[in-house]
């Protein structure tokens, strides 16, 4: 427990330092705590320290935690950041606040149809395969504009921005080039859509570089909750 709190504060400190170092506006970068494979009790610990946004990758695992924490953590905003299959869209539309991993219209349409009328529109980010790796989820950079236009017209969906998982590489120049390209795609979207305000990039190992390149939401798992064993 102490460890999670200490690590959460360390991550908050890293974010604040990067904001200062790169002359970003205070509060312009939010923290998504990625809790996949971690127990509901770990989420509760972070929640009680003020953390409100949590990211999960696996729908069923997430649903179990969402239901378990419903009463204790009423203010959590749940983000799906893992791949989403058609047969799971209903549960996601009913229980999540955000889906960051949308990479085809069909999924967005199903989420739109299945979003309960008494809930706010579902927030969506388009996932971009910025490194253009063959077996990776996400649309190619040149496909972003068309999907954004289609998604922006769905009434129960709120188009918020872009998400990417850059290549796992030690080559800083290569990684930087990908983050910069994503920022350029994002800037074009913000000119067109007033709802777009979220550039989701940066994880435990590269959050400083992502903030330097314009990230507004870093997704941090290991640095808060420790190594995943699952
Ligand atoms: C697991 C995961 C993260 C968190 O990665 P860490 O390196 O543990 O911080 C962020 N984004 C996505 C999409 C993930 O699947």
Tab-separated table of C-alpha atoms and ligand atoms in Angstrom:
chain	number	residue	atom	x	y	z
A	1	UNK	CA	0.000	0.000	0.000
A	2	UNK	CA	2.698	2.454	1.035
A	3	UNK	CA	4.574	1.488	-2.072
A	4	UNK	CA	1.690	2.311	-4.378
A	5	UNK	CA	1.268	5.693	-2.715
A	6	UNK	CA	4.980	6.470	-2.882
A	7	UNK	CA	5.148	5.420	-6.512
A	8	UNK	CA	2.039	7.413	-7.375
A	9	UNK	CA	3.609	10.532	-5.845
A	10	UNK	CA	6.843	9.835	-7.719
A	11	UNK	CA	4.963	9.663	-11.015
A	12	UNK	CA	3.076	12.870	-10.195
A	13	UNK	CA	6.420	14.505	-9.438
A	14	UNK	CA	7.900	13.295	-12.746
A	15	UNK	CA	4.903	14.716	-14.621
A	16	UNK	CA	5.143	18.061	-12.822
A	17	UNK	CA	8.885	18.261	-13.506
A	18	UNK	CA	8.410	17.504	-17.201
A	19	UNK	CA	5.673	20.145	-17.451
A	20	UNK	CA	8.062	22.708	-15.997
A	21	UNK	CA	11.074	21.581	-18.018
A	22	UNK	CA	9.212	21.803	-21.318
A	23	UNK	CA	7.189	24.932	-20.602
A	24	UNK	CA	3.874	23.150	-20.787
A	25	UNK	CA	0.843	24.802	-19.168
A	26	UNK	CA	0.278	23.664	-15.555
A	27	UNK	CA	-2.403	20.967	-15.388
A	28	UNK	CA	-2.183	20.370	-19.144
A	29	UNK	CA	-1.130	16.745	-18.630
A	30	UNK	CA	-3.343	14.243	-16.860
A	31	UNK	CA	-2.403	10.887	-15.396
A	32	UNK	CA	-4.191	7.678	-16.337
A	33	UNK	CA	-3.275	4.932	-13.849
A	34	UNK	CA	-3.104	1.656	-15.789
A	35	UNK	CA	-4.346	-1.034	-13.435
A	36	UNK	CA	-4.524	-4.088	-15.706
A	37	UNK	CA	-3.755	-7.351	-13.854
A	38	UNK	CA	-3.774	-5.442	-10.539
A	39	UNK	CA	-6.257	-6.022	-7.703
A	40	UNK	CA	-9.233	-3.802	-6.963
A	41	UNK	CA	-7.621	-3.068	-3.586
A	42	UNK	CA	-4.658	-1.438	-5.369
A	43	UNK	CA	-7.035	0.770	-7.327
A	44	UNK	CA	-8.799	1.733	-4.104
A	45	UNK	CA	-5.465	2.758	-2.562
A	46	UNK	CA	-4.692	5.065	-5.473
A	47	UNK	CA	-8.262	6.390	-5.490
A	48	UNK	CA	-8.078	7.306	-1.833
A	49	UNK	CA	-4.947	9.319	-2.663
A	50	UNK	CA	-6.931	11.308	-5.226
A	51	UNK	CA	-6.313	9.392	-8.458
A	52	UNK	CA	-9.500	9.343	-10.542
A	53	UNK	CA	-8.715	8.029	-14.033
A	54	UNK	CA	-7.904	4.330	-14.453
A	55	UNK	CA	-7.059	2.341	-17.572
A	56	UNK	CA	-7.798	-1.331	-18.188
A	57	UNK	CA	-6.944	-3.611	-21.122
A	58	UNK	CA	-9.170	-6.646	-20.736
A	59	UNK	CA	-12.930	-6.187	-20.733
A	60	UNK	CA	-13.966	-9.009	-18.400
A	61	UNK	CA	-11.241	-8.281	-15.870
A	62	UNK	CA	-12.215	-4.626	-15.919
A	63	UNK	CA	-15.927	-5.326	-15.448
A	64	UNK	CA	-15.216	-7.339	-12.311
A	65	UNK	CA	-13.285	-4.394	-10.826
A	66	UNK	CA	-15.772	-1.772	-11.998
A	67	UNK	CA	-18.557	-3.616	-10.219
A	68	UNK	CA	-16.470	-4.325	-7.103
A	69	UNK	CA	-15.469	-0.655	-6.755
A	70	UNK	CA	-18.764	0.939	-7.702
A	71	UNK	CA	-19.710	2.024	-4.171
A	72	UNK	CA	-16.246	2.841	-2.817
A	73	UNK	CA	-14.996	4.765	-5.843
A	74	UNK	CA	-17.974	6.591	-7.355
A	75	UNK	CA	-15.824	9.186	-9.123
A	76	UNK	CA	-13.619	6.849	-11.148
A	77	UNK	CA	-13.418	7.454	-14.847
A	78	UNK	CA	-12.743	4.087	-16.534
A	79	UNK	CA	-10.751	3.982	-19.781
A	80	UNK	CA	-10.499	0.940	-22.010
A	81	UNK	CA	-7.034	0.994	-23.568
A	82	UNK	CA	-6.821	-2.570	-24.901
A	83	UNK	CA	-8.207	-4.078	-28.127
A	84	UNK	CA	-11.998	-4.313	-28.345
A	85	UNK	CA	-13.867	-7.095	-30.173
A	86	UNK	CA	-17.396	-6.602	-31.523
A	87	UNK	CA	-18.939	-9.083	-29.108
A	88	UNK	CA	-17.746	-7.041	-26.110
A	89	UNK	CA	-18.941	-3.605	-27.196
A	90	UNK	CA	-22.237	-3.687	-25.282
A	91	UNK	CA	-20.598	-4.269	-21.897
A	92	UNK	CA	-18.068	-1.555	-22.681
A	93	UNK	CA	-20.720	0.948	-23.795
A	94	UNK	CA	-22.595	0.301	-20.566
A	95	UNK	CA	-19.697	0.457	-18.100
A	96	UNK	CA	-16.814	2.548	-19.392
A	97	UNK	CA	-16.370	6.317	-19.701
A	98	UNK	CA	-13.685	6.217	-22.382
A	99	UNK	CA	-12.484	3.875	-25.125
A	100	UNK	CA	-9.013	4.871	-26.340
A	101	UNK	CA	-8.507	1.923	-28.672
A	102	UNK	CA	-11.027	2.570	-31.465
A	103	UNK	CA	-9.503	1.752	-34.828
A	104	UNK	CA	-12.505	0.969	-37.016
A	105	UNK	CA	-15.858	2.520	-37.705
A	106	UNK	CA	-17.823	-0.639	-36.990
A	107	UNK	CA	-16.712	-0.662	-33.355
A	108	UNK	CA	-17.555	3.023	-32.949
A	109	UNK	CA	-20.983	2.469	-34.491
A	110	UNK	CA	-21.763	-0.399	-32.145
A	111	UNK	CA	-20.632	1.629	-29.118
A	112	UNK	CA	-22.830	4.485	-30.331
A	113	UNK	CA	-25.875	2.249	-30.669
A	114	UNK	CA	-25.292	0.479	-27.381
A	115	UNK	CA	-24.487	3.505	-25.215
A	116	UNK	CA	-27.335	3.762	-22.673
A	117	UNK	CA	-29.439	6.901	-23.120
A	118	UNK	CA	-29.076	7.938	-19.485
A	119	UNK	CA	-25.273	8.124	-19.709
A	120	UNK	CA	-23.171	10.932	-21.162
A	121	UNK	CA	-21.756	10.263	-24.627
A	122	UNK	CA	-18.884	7.768	-24.575
A	123	UNK	CA	-15.491	9.466	-24.956
A	124	UNK	CA	-13.395	8.027	-27.733
A	125	UNK	CA	-9.826	8.266	-28.920
A	126	UNK	CA	-8.727	6.877	-32.247
A	127	UNK	CA	-5.767	4.560	-31.870
A	128	UNK	CA	-3.014	5.256	-34.391
A	129	UNK	CA	-0.418	2.702	-35.462
A	130	UNK	CA	2.207	5.415	-35.492
A	131	UNK	CA	5.147	3.042	-35.885
A	132	UNK	CA	3.353	1.295	-38.778
A	133	UNK	CA	4.239	-2.127	-37.403
A	134	UNK	CA	2.483	-4.970	-39.201
A	135	UNK	CA	0.769	-6.726	-36.307
A	136	UNK	CA	-0.153	-3.686	-34.286
A	137	UNK	CA	-3.622	-2.282	-33.622
A	138	UNK	CA	-4.524	1.175	-34.825
A	139	UNK	CA	-5.236	2.986	-38.060
A	140	UNK	CA	-2.415	4.262	-40.215
A	141	UNK	CA	-1.701	7.993	-39.951
A	142	UNK	CA	-3.254	8.663	-43.372
A	143	UNK	CA	-6.515	7.014	-42.267
A	144	UNK	CA	-7.054	9.179	-39.180
A	145	UNK	CA	-8.911	12.052	-40.855
A	146	UNK	CA	-11.576	9.863	-42.470
A	147	UNK	CA	-12.289	7.824	-39.326
A	148	UNK	CA	-12.380	10.999	-37.219
A	149	UNK	CA	-14.952	12.522	-39.565
A	150	UNK	CA	-17.160	9.431	-39.355
A	151	UNK	CA	-16.843	9.075	-35.575
A	152	UNK	CA	-17.539	12.781	-35.020
A	153	UNK	CA	-21.034	12.320	-36.451
A	154	UNK	CA	-22.154	9.648	-33.982
A	155	UNK	CA	-24.502	11.274	-31.431
A	156	UNK	CA	-23.683	9.058	-28.449
A	157	UNK	CA	-19.945	9.303	-28.987
A	158	UNK	CA	-17.701	12.216	-28.098
A	159	UNK	CA	-14.532	12.339	-30.195
A	160	UNK	CA	-11.742	13.359	-27.798
A	161	UNK	CA	-8.488	12.685	-29.635
A	162	UNK	CA	-5.761	10.205	-30.449
A	163	UNK	CA	-3.934	7.404	-28.668
A	164	UNK	CA	-0.800	5.560	-29.712
A	165	UNK	CA	1.649	3.017	-28.391
A	166	UNK	CA	4.928	3.904	-30.110
A	167	UNK	CA	7.497	1.296	-30.983
A	168	UNK	CA	9.363	-0.258	-28.079
A	169	UNK	CA	12.766	1.090	-29.034
A	170	UNK	CA	15.838	2.575	-27.360
A	171	UNK	CA	16.379	4.861	-30.315
A	172	UNK	CA	15.272	8.206	-28.936
A	173	UNK	CA	15.328	9.950	-32.308
A	174	UNK	CA	13.032	7.343	-33.829
A	175	UNK	CA	10.640	7.459	-30.880
A	176	UNK	CA	10.625	11.255	-30.908
A	177	UNK	CA	9.794	11.326	-34.621
A	178	UNK	CA	6.754	9.130	-33.991
A	179	UNK	CA	5.541	11.243	-31.069
A	180	UNK	CA	5.975	14.425	-33.105
A	181	UNK	CA	4.003	12.968	-35.999
A	182	UNK	CA	1.179	12.036	-33.642
A	183	UNK	CA	1.160	15.578	-32.248
A	184	UNK	CA	0.850	16.973	-35.788
A	185	UNK	CA	-2.107	14.696	-36.517
A	186	UNK	CA	-3.653	15.803	-33.226
A	187	UNK	CA	-3.180	19.518	-33.999
A	188	UNK	CA	-5.008	19.069	-37.297
A	189	UNK	CA	-7.904	17.443	-35.439
A	190	UNK	CA	-8.169	20.184	-32.824
A	191	UNK	CA	-8.586	22.740	-35.620
A	192	UNK	CA	-11.561	20.824	-36.933
A	193	UNK	CA	-13.353	19.440	-33.875
A	194	UNK	CA	-14.063	21.485	-30.753
A	195	UNK	CA	-14.391	18.332	-28.616
A	196	UNK	CA	-10.846	17.132	-29.333
A	197	UNK	CA	-8.516	17.837	-26.406
A	198	UNK	CA	-6.733	14.562	-25.655
A	199	UNK	CA	-3.423	13.303	-26.972
A	200	UNK	CA	-2.827	10.030	-25.155
A	201	UNK	CA	0.838	9.067	-25.372
A	202	UNK	CA	3.580	8.279	-22.906
A	203	UNK	CA	3.954	5.347	-20.513
A	204	UNK	CA	6.179	4.510	-17.520
A	205	UNK	CA	9.420	4.663	-19.472
A	206	UNK	CA	8.851	7.561	-21.828
A	207	UNK	CA	6.423	9.928	-20.131
A	208	UNK	CA	8.914	12.822	-20.028
A	209	UNK	CA	9.586	12.610	-23.764
A	210	UNK	CA	5.849	12.292	-24.476
A	211	UNK	CA	5.129	15.409	-22.397
A	212	UNK	CA	7.907	17.251	-24.230
A	213	UNK	CA	6.216	16.266	-27.506
A	214	UNK	CA	2.747	17.464	-26.447
A	215	UNK	CA	1.018	14.599	-24.638
A	216	UNK	CA	-2.055	15.602	-22.589
A	217	UNK	CA	-2.595	12.181	-20.991
A	218	UNK	CA	0.097	9.747	-19.932
A	219	UNK	CA	-0.851	6.109	-19.304
A	220	UNK	CA	1.269	4.737	-16.480
A	221	UNK	CA	1.095	1.219	-15.078
A	222	UNK	CA	4.377	-0.275	-13.909
A	223	UNK	CA	5.758	2.909	-12.341
A	224	UNK	CA	2.681	3.142	-10.071
A	225	UNK	CA	1.616	-0.446	-9.403
A	226	UNK	CA	4.869	-2.337	-9.951
A	227	UNK	CA	5.830	-5.053	-12.417
A	228	UNK	CA	3.001	-7.120	-13.870
A	229	UNK	CA	3.358	-10.850	-13.355
A	230	UNK	CA	0.344	-12.031	-15.296
B	1	LIG	C1	-0.035	-1.643	-20.225
B	1	LIG	C2	-0.254	-0.392	-20.996
B	1	LIG	C3	0.243	0.844	-20.541
B	1	LIG	C4	1.092	1.005	-19.300
B	1	LIG	O1	2.390	0.583	-19.555
B	1	LIG	P1	3.547	0.700	-18.417
B	1	LIG	O2	4.793	0.541	-19.186
B	1	LIG	O3	3.290	-0.372	-17.435
B	1	LIG	O4	3.426	2.059	-17.817
B	1	LIG	C5	-0.069	1.967	-21.281
B	1	LIG	N1	-0.811	1.897	-22.403
B	1	LIG	C6	-1.292	0.743	-22.862
B	1	LIG	C7	-2.111	0.737	-24.103
B	1	LIG	C8	-1.023	-0.441	-22.189
B	1	LIG	O5	-1.499	-1.599	-22.675
